[in-house]
Structure formats: C-alpha cells, structure tokens
PDB file of C-alpha atoms in Angstrom:
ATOM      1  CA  UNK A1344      90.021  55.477 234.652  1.00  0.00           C
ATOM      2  CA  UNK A1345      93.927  56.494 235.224  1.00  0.00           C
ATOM      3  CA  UNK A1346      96.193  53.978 235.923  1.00  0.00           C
ATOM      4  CA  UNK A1347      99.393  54.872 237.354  1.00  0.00           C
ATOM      5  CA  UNK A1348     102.986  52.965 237.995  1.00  0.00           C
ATOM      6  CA  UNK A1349     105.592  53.966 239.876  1.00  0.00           C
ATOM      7  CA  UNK A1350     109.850  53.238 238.904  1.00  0.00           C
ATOM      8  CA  UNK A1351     112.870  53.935 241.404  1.00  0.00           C
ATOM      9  CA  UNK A1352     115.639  55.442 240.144  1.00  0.00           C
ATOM     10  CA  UNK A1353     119.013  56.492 242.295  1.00  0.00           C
ATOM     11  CA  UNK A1354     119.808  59.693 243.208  1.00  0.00           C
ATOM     12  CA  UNK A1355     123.938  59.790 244.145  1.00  0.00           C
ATOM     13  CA  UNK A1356     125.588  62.793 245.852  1.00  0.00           C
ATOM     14  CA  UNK A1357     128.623  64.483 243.968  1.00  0.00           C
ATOM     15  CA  UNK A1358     131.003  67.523 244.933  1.00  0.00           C
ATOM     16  CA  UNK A1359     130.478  70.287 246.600  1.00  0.00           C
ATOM     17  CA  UNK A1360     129.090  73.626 245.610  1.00  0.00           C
ATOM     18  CA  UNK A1361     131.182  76.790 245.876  1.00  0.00           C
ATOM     19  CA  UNK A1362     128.387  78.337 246.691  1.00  0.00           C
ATOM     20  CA  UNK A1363     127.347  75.922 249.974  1.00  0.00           C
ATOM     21  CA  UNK A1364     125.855  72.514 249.796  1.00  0.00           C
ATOM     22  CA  UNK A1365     126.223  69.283 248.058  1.00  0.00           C
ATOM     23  CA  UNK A1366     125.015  68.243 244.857  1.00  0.00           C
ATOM     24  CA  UNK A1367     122.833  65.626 243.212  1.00  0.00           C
ATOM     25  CA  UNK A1368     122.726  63.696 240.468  1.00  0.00           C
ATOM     26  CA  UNK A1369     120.346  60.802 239.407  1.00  0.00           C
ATOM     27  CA  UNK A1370     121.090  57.996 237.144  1.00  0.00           C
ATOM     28  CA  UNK A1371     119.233  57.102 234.466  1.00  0.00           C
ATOM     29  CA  UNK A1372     116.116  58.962 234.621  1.00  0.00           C
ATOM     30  CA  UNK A1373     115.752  60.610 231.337  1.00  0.00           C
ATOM     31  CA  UNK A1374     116.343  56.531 230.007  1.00  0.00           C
ATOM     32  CA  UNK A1375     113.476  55.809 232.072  1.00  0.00           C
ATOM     33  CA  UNK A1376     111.011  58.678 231.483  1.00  0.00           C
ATOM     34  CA  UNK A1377     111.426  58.502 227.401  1.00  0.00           C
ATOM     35  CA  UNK A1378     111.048  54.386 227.612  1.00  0.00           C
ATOM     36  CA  UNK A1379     107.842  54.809 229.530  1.00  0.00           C
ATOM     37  CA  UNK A1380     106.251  57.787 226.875  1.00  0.00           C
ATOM     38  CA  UNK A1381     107.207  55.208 224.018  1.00  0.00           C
ATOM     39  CA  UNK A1382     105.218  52.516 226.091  1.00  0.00           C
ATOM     40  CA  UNK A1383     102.273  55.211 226.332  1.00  0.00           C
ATOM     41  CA  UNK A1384     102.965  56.210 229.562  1.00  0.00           C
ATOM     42  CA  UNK A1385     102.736  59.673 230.517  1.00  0.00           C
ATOM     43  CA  UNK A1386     105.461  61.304 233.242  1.00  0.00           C
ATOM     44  CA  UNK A1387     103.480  63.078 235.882  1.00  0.00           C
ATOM     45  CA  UNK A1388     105.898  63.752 239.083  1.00  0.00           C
ATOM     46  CA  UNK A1389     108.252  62.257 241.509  1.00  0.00           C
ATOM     47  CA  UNK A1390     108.506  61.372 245.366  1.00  0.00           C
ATOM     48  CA  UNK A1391     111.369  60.957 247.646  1.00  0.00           C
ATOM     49  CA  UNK A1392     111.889  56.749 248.450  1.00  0.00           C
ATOM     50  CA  UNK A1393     115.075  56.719 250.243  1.00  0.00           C
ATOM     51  CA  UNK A1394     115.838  59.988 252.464  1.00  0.00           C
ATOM     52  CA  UNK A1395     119.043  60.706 254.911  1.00  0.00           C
ATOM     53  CA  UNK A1396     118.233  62.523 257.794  1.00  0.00           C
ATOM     54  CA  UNK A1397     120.158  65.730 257.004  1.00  0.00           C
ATOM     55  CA  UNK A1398     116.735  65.726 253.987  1.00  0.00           C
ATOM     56  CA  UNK A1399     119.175  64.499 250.968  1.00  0.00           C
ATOM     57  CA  UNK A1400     116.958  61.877 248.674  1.00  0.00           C
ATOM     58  CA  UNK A1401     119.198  58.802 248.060  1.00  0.00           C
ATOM     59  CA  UNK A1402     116.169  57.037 245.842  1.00  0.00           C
ATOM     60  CA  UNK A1403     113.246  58.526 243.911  1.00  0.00           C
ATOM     61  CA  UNK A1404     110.235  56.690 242.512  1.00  0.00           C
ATOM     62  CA  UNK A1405     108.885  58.379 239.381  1.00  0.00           C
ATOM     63  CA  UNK A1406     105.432  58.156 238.846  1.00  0.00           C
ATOM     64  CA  UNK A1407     104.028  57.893 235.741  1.00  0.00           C
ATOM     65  CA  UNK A1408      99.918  57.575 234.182  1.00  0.00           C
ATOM     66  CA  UNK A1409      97.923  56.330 231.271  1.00  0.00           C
ATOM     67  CA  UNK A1410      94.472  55.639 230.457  1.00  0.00           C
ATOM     68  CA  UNK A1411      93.659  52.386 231.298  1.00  0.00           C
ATOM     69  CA  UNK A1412      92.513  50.437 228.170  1.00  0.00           C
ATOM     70  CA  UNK A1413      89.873  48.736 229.835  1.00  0.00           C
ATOM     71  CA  UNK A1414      88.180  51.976 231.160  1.00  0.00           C
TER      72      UNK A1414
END
C-alpha cells in the first residue's frame, strides 16, 4: 500500500520578462525534495495551494510517496 505526504513550499513572483509576463521562483524546494528521498520518500508531483486570480501560484504543496512499511 502507497502512502503519500504532502509539504508547502512558497512560490514568490520576481521581475519581469522581456519577453511578456512575470516570473516565478520558489524557495526551498530542491532542500525539501532531496530531505524527503534521504527519508525514503519518493517525489511524485506538485499542486497549486495558494492561487491569485490572474492564475499565478503563490504556494505549492509537493507531494511525495513511499511504501508503507506496514503493507
């Protein structure tokens, strides 16, 4: 049986684009995906949390799965 957790990290607007747009950066989650594969945990995706109206994602949870041990 998979068992899966979930961890928010920000995502924070930055300068615009020459080429149209605005840009995004998140912080800290390379930190969090290479904690969670030395804890066993295996990164499988990400969903939008927080979202502004005009569609930019202010907050992401990553979601991450194992076996269970138990299973």
């Amino acid at each position: 049986m998979l068992e899966y957790e979930f961890e928010r990290v920000h995502a924070e607007m930055g300068g615009y684009s020459i080429f149209g747009g605005i840009g995004i950066e998140t912080e800290g989650h390379r930190e969090v995906i290479l904690r969670r594969a030395a804890e066993g945990w295996r990164y499988a995706g990400w969903l939008p949390a927080v979202q502004r109206g005009t569609g930019h994602v202010e907050e992401m949870d990553l979601v991450f799965v194992r076996e269970r041990a138990d299973a």
